[in-house]
Amino acid sequence: MSTPPTRTLVLGSDYTGEINSRMGVAEWLEGEISQVSLATAEEVVNGSTHPELLGYDLLIAGTGEDTTRLALDLASKIGNPLTVFVASILPDELDPNIQRYDLVVAPPHPELSGDHVLQILGVPSRLQPNPTPPQPVSSSPRMALLLGGNTRYCEGFTEDYAQRLANRLLKQAQLWNGKFVISNSRRTPEGSLHVLRKVLSPVEETFIDWEQGDSHRYKKLLEEAEVIFCTGDSLSMCSEAAMQGKPLLVTCDKEAMEIYHIRTLQRMVREGHAHFFQEPMEHIPDPVSVLNTTEIIGLKITELLKSRKRANS
């Protein structure tokens, strides 16, 4: 008898990277996927009836808004599905409720250990890893530049910083005789983007604005790039770039990112999934090892769901 498909409920978030991480895991598991808004989750916890939320195997929540307790309370109201907390970064002091999740997916943290913890590198994504080996880089490489921006705890992506970063990138493009296809994010300050693009105008091939909301263009950008540059303040973009297995250079400028980002990037570089971009380099670095964080998480959840079904049979 065939196993019924997994029914996954995803707790919503206003943070694009957070919701994409949760949806990436849910889509890897395949099966039925639904999202529940924070407002609806609050209603259920406070006693409102929403029968359409019953019968799910799995509830995925995580960092972003302060919803650690909310997701657990929601799970108790809708039949206690397996609860998963997905975190790209964690603060020094954790909400103790995190320990109550069936699975905590997060980078290493001194307060997290045990069978319910899966340590990860990078961030899960809705994108698929590059299925083909990287090709030799041409003499005039097509380069992707992925820009993050200011985060909740760091506002260092200023116009002055953008000027310095752009000068570094311009020198690199001139050394390699390459052109940039540039894509920003919702966090990229408008003034900083303007400064950066002005400096890079001699080597800009195309600009893809995130507000166009076309995920296909972004995916095509990653697929067609021969070399990828990414600002290290966005672990989601760095992780998506690392899935391509191409030469990947990430910034590590302390003034423009959180210490939590830097720690993860240092691990990515040590384990061969990225190279640091500090100064223009003469030669294009080697392709990186493909990072598929989504699959690692999906396999662990599949194992836990099977164990739960065996215990309940």
Coordinates of C-alpha atoms in Angstrom, one line a residue:
M1 CA 0.0 0.0 0.0
S2 CA 1.4 3.4 -1.0
T3 CA 2.2 6.0 1.7
P4 CA -0.1 9.0 1.6
P5 CA 1.6 12.3 0.7
T6 CA 2.9 14.5 3.5
R7 CA 0.5 17.3 4.5
T8 CA 2.7 20.3 5.4
L9 CA 1.5 23.5 7.1
V10 CA 3.8 26.6 6.8
L11 CA 3.5 29.4 9.2
G12 CA 3.6 32.7 7.3
S13 CA 6.2 35.5 7.6
D14 CA 6.6 39.0 6.2
Y15 CA 10.3 38.2 5.7
T16 CA 10.9 36.9 2.1
G17 CA 14.0 34.8 3.1
E18 CA 12.2 33.2 5.9
I19 CA 9.1 32.2 4.0
N20 CA 11.2 31.0 1.1
S21 CA 13.2 28.8 3.4
R22 CA 10.1 27.1 4.9
M23 CA 8.5 26.7 1.5
G24 CA 11.7 25.3 0.1
V25 CA 11.6 22.5 2.7
A26 CA 7.9 21.9 2.2
E27 CA 8.3 21.6 -1.6
W28 CA 11.2 19.2 -1.3
L29 CA 8.9 16.9 0.7
E30 CA 6.3 17.2 -2.0
G31 CA 2.8 16.4 -1.0
E32 CA 0.1 19.0 0.0
I33 CA 1.3 22.4 1.2
S34 CA -0.7 25.2 2.8
Q35 CA 0.2 28.4 4.5
V36 CA -1.4 29.9 7.6
S37 CA -1.1 33.6 8.3
L38 CA 0.1 34.9 11.6
A39 CA -3.3 36.5 12.1
T40 CA -5.1 33.2 11.6
A41 CA -2.7 31.4 13.8
E42 CA -3.4 33.9 16.6
E43 CA -7.1 33.4 16.1
V44 CA -6.8 29.6 16.5
V45 CA -4.7 29.9 19.6
N46 CA -7.3 32.3 21.1
G47 CA -10.1 29.8 20.5
S48 CA -11.3 30.4 17.0
T49 CA -12.3 27.3 15.0
H50 CA -10.5 26.6 11.7
P51 CA -11.3 23.0 10.7
E52 CA -9.2 23.4 7.5
L53 CA -6.1 23.4 9.6
L54 CA -6.7 20.0 11.1
G55 CA -5.0 16.8 9.9
Y56 CA -1.5 18.1 8.9
D57 CA 1.5 15.9 9.4
L58 CA 4.0 18.8 9.8
L59 CA 4.1 22.4 10.9
I60 CA 7.1 24.5 9.8
A61 CA 7.9 27.7 11.6
G62 CA 11.2 29.6 12.3
T63 CA 13.0 32.8 12.8
G64 CA 11.7 36.2 11.6
E65 CA 8.8 37.5 13.7
D66 CA 8.7 36.5 17.4
T67 CA 6.5 33.5 16.8
T68 CA 8.4 30.7 18.6
R69 CA 5.6 30.2 21.2
L70 CA 2.8 30.9 18.7
A71 CA 3.7 28.0 16.4
L72 CA 3.8 25.6 19.4
D73 CA 0.5 26.7 20.7
L74 CA -1.0 26.5 17.2
A75 CA 0.3 22.9 16.8
S76 CA -1.4 21.9 20.1
K77 CA -4.8 23.2 18.8
I78 CA -4.7 21.5 15.4
G79 CA -3.7 17.9 16.3
N80 CA 0.0 18.2 17.3
P81 CA 1.7 17.8 13.9
L82 CA 5.5 17.4 13.9
T83 CA 6.9 20.8 14.7
V84 CA 10.0 22.1 12.9
F85 CA 11.8 25.4 13.7
V86 CA 14.0 26.6 10.8
A87 CA 16.6 29.2 11.6
S88 CA 19.3 30.8 9.4
I89 CA 20.8 32.7 12.3
L90 CA 20.1 32.7 16.1
P91 CA 20.7 35.3 18.8
D92 CA 23.1 34.6 21.6
E93 CA 20.2 34.1 24.1
L94 CA 17.5 31.7 22.9
D95 CA 13.9 31.7 23.6
P96 CA 13.6 28.5 25.8
N97 CA 10.5 27.5 23.9
I98 CA 12.7 26.5 20.9
Q99 CA 13.7 23.4 22.9
R100 CA 10.1 22.2 22.7
Y101 CA 10.1 21.7 18.9
D102 CA 10.3 18.2 17.6
L103 CA 13.2 19.4 15.3
V104 CA 15.3 22.5 15.5
V105 CA 17.2 23.3 12.3
A106 CA 19.9 25.9 12.9
P107 CA 23.6 26.8 12.7
P108 CA 25.7 25.6 15.7
H109 CA 24.7 27.3 19.0
P110 CA 26.0 26.6 22.5
E111 CA 22.5 26.2 23.9
L112 CA 21.4 23.7 21.2
S113 CA 22.2 20.0 21.3
G114 CA 20.5 16.6 21.3
D115 CA 18.7 14.4 18.9
H116 CA 16.1 17.1 18.2
V117 CA 18.7 19.4 16.8
L118 CA 20.0 19.4 13.2
Q119 CA 23.0 21.6 12.6
I120 CA 23.0 23.1 9.2
L121 CA 25.3 25.3 7.0
G122 CA 23.5 27.8 4.8
V123 CA 19.8 28.3 4.3
P124 CA 17.2 26.1 2.6
S125 CA 15.8 27.4 -0.6
R126 CA 13.0 26.9 -3.2
L127 CA 15.6 26.7 -5.9
Q128 CA 17.1 23.4 -7.2
P129 CA 20.8 22.7 -7.2
N130 CA 22.6 23.0 -10.5
P131 CA 22.4 19.6 -12.2
T132 CA 25.3 20.1 -14.6
P133 CA 29.0 20.5 -13.8
P134 CA 30.3 24.1 -14.2
Q135 CA 31.9 24.8 -17.6
P136 CA 35.3 26.5 -18.1
V137 CA 35.0 30.3 -17.5
S138 CA 35.3 32.3 -20.7
S139 CA 37.9 35.1 -21.3
S140 CA 35.1 37.7 -20.8
P141 CA 33.0 36.1 -18.0
R142 CA 29.4 36.8 -17.4
M143 CA 29.2 37.6 -13.7
A144 CA 26.2 37.8 -11.4
L145 CA 26.2 40.3 -8.5
L146 CA 23.6 39.6 -5.8
L147 CA 23.0 42.5 -3.4
G148 CA 21.5 42.2 0.0
G149 CA 21.4 45.3 2.3
N150 CA 20.7 46.4 5.8
T151 CA 19.4 43.8 8.3
R152 CA 17.5 44.0 11.5
Y153 CA 20.7 44.4 13.5
C154 CA 23.1 46.1 11.1
E155 CA 22.6 49.2 9.0
G156 CA 26.1 49.4 7.6
F157 CA 25.1 49.1 3.9
T158 CA 25.5 52.9 3.5
E159 CA 26.2 54.9 0.4
D160 CA 29.9 55.3 1.6
Y161 CA 30.1 51.5 1.9
A162 CA 28.4 51.0 -1.5
Q163 CA 31.0 53.3 -3.0
R164 CA 33.9 51.3 -1.6
L165 CA 32.4 48.0 -2.6
A166 CA 31.6 49.2 -6.1
N167 CA 35.2 50.4 -6.6
R168 CA 36.5 47.0 -5.6
L169 CA 34.0 45.2 -7.9
L170 CA 34.9 47.6 -10.8
K171 CA 38.6 46.8 -10.5
Q172 CA 37.7 43.1 -10.4
A173 CA 35.6 43.3 -13.5
Q174 CA 38.3 45.2 -15.4
L175 CA 41.0 42.6 -14.3
W176 CA 38.9 39.8 -15.7
N177 CA 37.4 41.7 -18.6
G178 CA 33.9 40.7 -17.4
K179 CA 30.4 42.2 -17.2
F180 CA 27.9 42.1 -14.3
V181 CA 24.3 41.2 -14.3
I182 CA 23.1 42.9 -11.1
S183 CA 20.1 41.9 -8.9
N184 CA 19.1 43.7 -5.7
S185 CA 16.8 42.7 -2.8
R186 CA 14.1 44.4 -0.9
R187 CA 16.7 45.3 1.8
T188 CA 19.0 47.1 -0.6
P189 CA 18.9 50.9 0.2
E190 CA 17.9 52.9 -2.8
G191 CA 20.7 55.4 -2.3
S192 CA 23.4 52.8 -1.9
L193 CA 22.1 50.9 -5.0
H194 CA 22.2 54.1 -7.1
V195 CA 25.8 54.8 -6.0
L196 CA 26.9 51.2 -6.7
R197 CA 25.3 51.1 -10.1
K198 CA 26.8 54.5 -11.1
V199 CA 30.3 53.2 -10.4
L200 CA 29.7 49.9 -12.1
S201 CA 27.9 51.4 -15.1
P202 CA 30.9 50.7 -17.5
V203 CA 30.7 47.0 -16.6
E204 CA 27.0 46.5 -16.0
E205 CA 25.3 44.3 -18.6
T206 CA 21.8 44.1 -17.1
F207 CA 20.0 45.1 -13.9
I208 CA 17.2 42.9 -12.5
D209 CA 15.0 44.7 -10.0
W210 CA 13.6 42.6 -7.2
E211 CA 10.3 44.6 -7.4
Q212 CA 9.6 43.0 -10.7
G213 CA 9.0 39.8 -8.7
D214 CA 10.1 37.4 -11.4
S215 CA 11.7 34.4 -9.9
H216 CA 12.4 32.9 -13.3
R217 CA 14.7 35.8 -14.2
Y218 CA 16.6 35.3 -10.9
K219 CA 16.9 31.6 -11.5
K220 CA 18.1 32.2 -15.1
L221 CA 20.6 34.7 -13.8
L222 CA 22.2 32.1 -11.5
E223 CA 22.1 29.5 -14.3
E224 CA 23.7 31.7 -16.9
A225 CA 26.4 33.3 -14.7
E226 CA 29.9 31.9 -15.0
V227 CA 31.0 33.6 -11.7
I228 CA 28.8 34.7 -8.8
F229 CA 29.4 37.6 -6.4
C230 CA 27.1 37.9 -3.4
T231 CA 27.1 40.3 -0.4
G232 CA 27.4 38.2 2.8
D233 CA 24.6 39.9 4.6
S234 CA 22.1 37.7 2.7
L235 CA 22.6 34.0 3.7
S236 CA 19.7 33.0 1.6
M237 CA 21.3 34.4 -1.6
C238 CA 24.7 33.1 -0.7
S239 CA 23.2 29.6 -0.1
E240 CA 21.3 29.8 -3.5
A241 CA 24.5 30.8 -5.2
A242 CA 26.4 27.9 -3.5
M243 CA 23.8 25.5 -5.0
Q244 CA 25.2 26.3 -8.4
G245 CA 28.6 24.9 -7.9
K246 CA 30.3 27.7 -9.7
P247 CA 33.0 30.1 -8.6
L248 CA 31.3 32.0 -5.7
L249 CA 32.8 35.1 -4.0
V250 CA 31.1 36.5 -0.9
T251 CA 31.8 39.7 0.9
C252 CA 32.8 39.6 4.6
D253 CA 32.9 43.2 5.5
K254 CA 32.1 43.5 9.2
E255 CA 30.7 47.0 8.9
A256 CA 27.9 45.8 6.6
M257 CA 26.7 42.5 8.2
E258 CA 26.0 40.8 11.5
I259 CA 28.5 38.6 13.3
Y260 CA 26.1 35.7 12.9
H261 CA 26.4 36.1 9.1
I262 CA 30.1 36.2 9.3
R263 CA 30.3 33.0 11.3
T264 CA 28.3 31.1 8.8
L265 CA 30.3 32.5 5.9
Q266 CA 33.5 31.4 7.5
R267 CA 32.1 27.9 7.7
M268 CA 31.0 28.0 4.1
V269 CA 34.5 29.0 3.0
R270 CA 36.2 26.4 5.2
E271 CA 34.0 23.7 3.8
G272 CA 34.6 24.7 0.2
H273 CA 31.2 26.2 -0.6
A274 CA 32.5 29.8 -1.2
H275 CA 35.5 32.1 -1.5
F276 CA 35.9 35.4 0.4
F277 CA 36.0 38.6 -1.8
Q278 CA 38.2 41.0 0.1
E279 CA 40.5 42.5 -2.6
P280 CA 40.5 42.1 -6.4
M281 CA 42.2 38.9 -7.4
E282 CA 44.2 38.1 -10.5
H283 CA 42.8 34.7 -11.2
I284 CA 39.2 33.4 -11.1
P285 CA 38.9 31.0 -8.2
D286 CA 37.8 27.3 -8.5
P287 CA 34.2 26.3 -8.6
V288 CA 32.8 25.6 -5.2
S289 CA 31.3 22.4 -3.8
V290 CA 27.5 22.3 -4.3
L291 CA 25.6 23.1 -1.0
N292 CA 22.1 21.6 -0.8
T293 CA 20.8 22.5 2.7
T294 CA 17.2 21.9 1.7
E295 CA 17.8 18.2 0.9
I296 CA 19.6 17.7 4.2
I297 CA 16.7 19.1 6.1
G298 CA 14.1 17.2 4.0
L299 CA 15.8 13.9 4.6
K300 CA 15.8 14.4 8.4
I301 CA 12.1 15.4 8.4
T302 CA 11.2 12.3 6.3
E303 CA 13.0 10.1 8.9
L304 CA 11.2 11.7 11.8
L305 CA 7.8 11.4 10.1
K306 CA 8.4 7.7 9.4
S307 CA 9.4 7.1 13.0
R308 CA 6.3 8.9 14.2
K309 CA 4.0 6.9 12.0
R310 CA 5.6 3.6 13.1
A311 CA 5.1 4.6 16.7
N312 CA 1.5 5.4 16.1
S313 CA 0.7 2.3 14.1

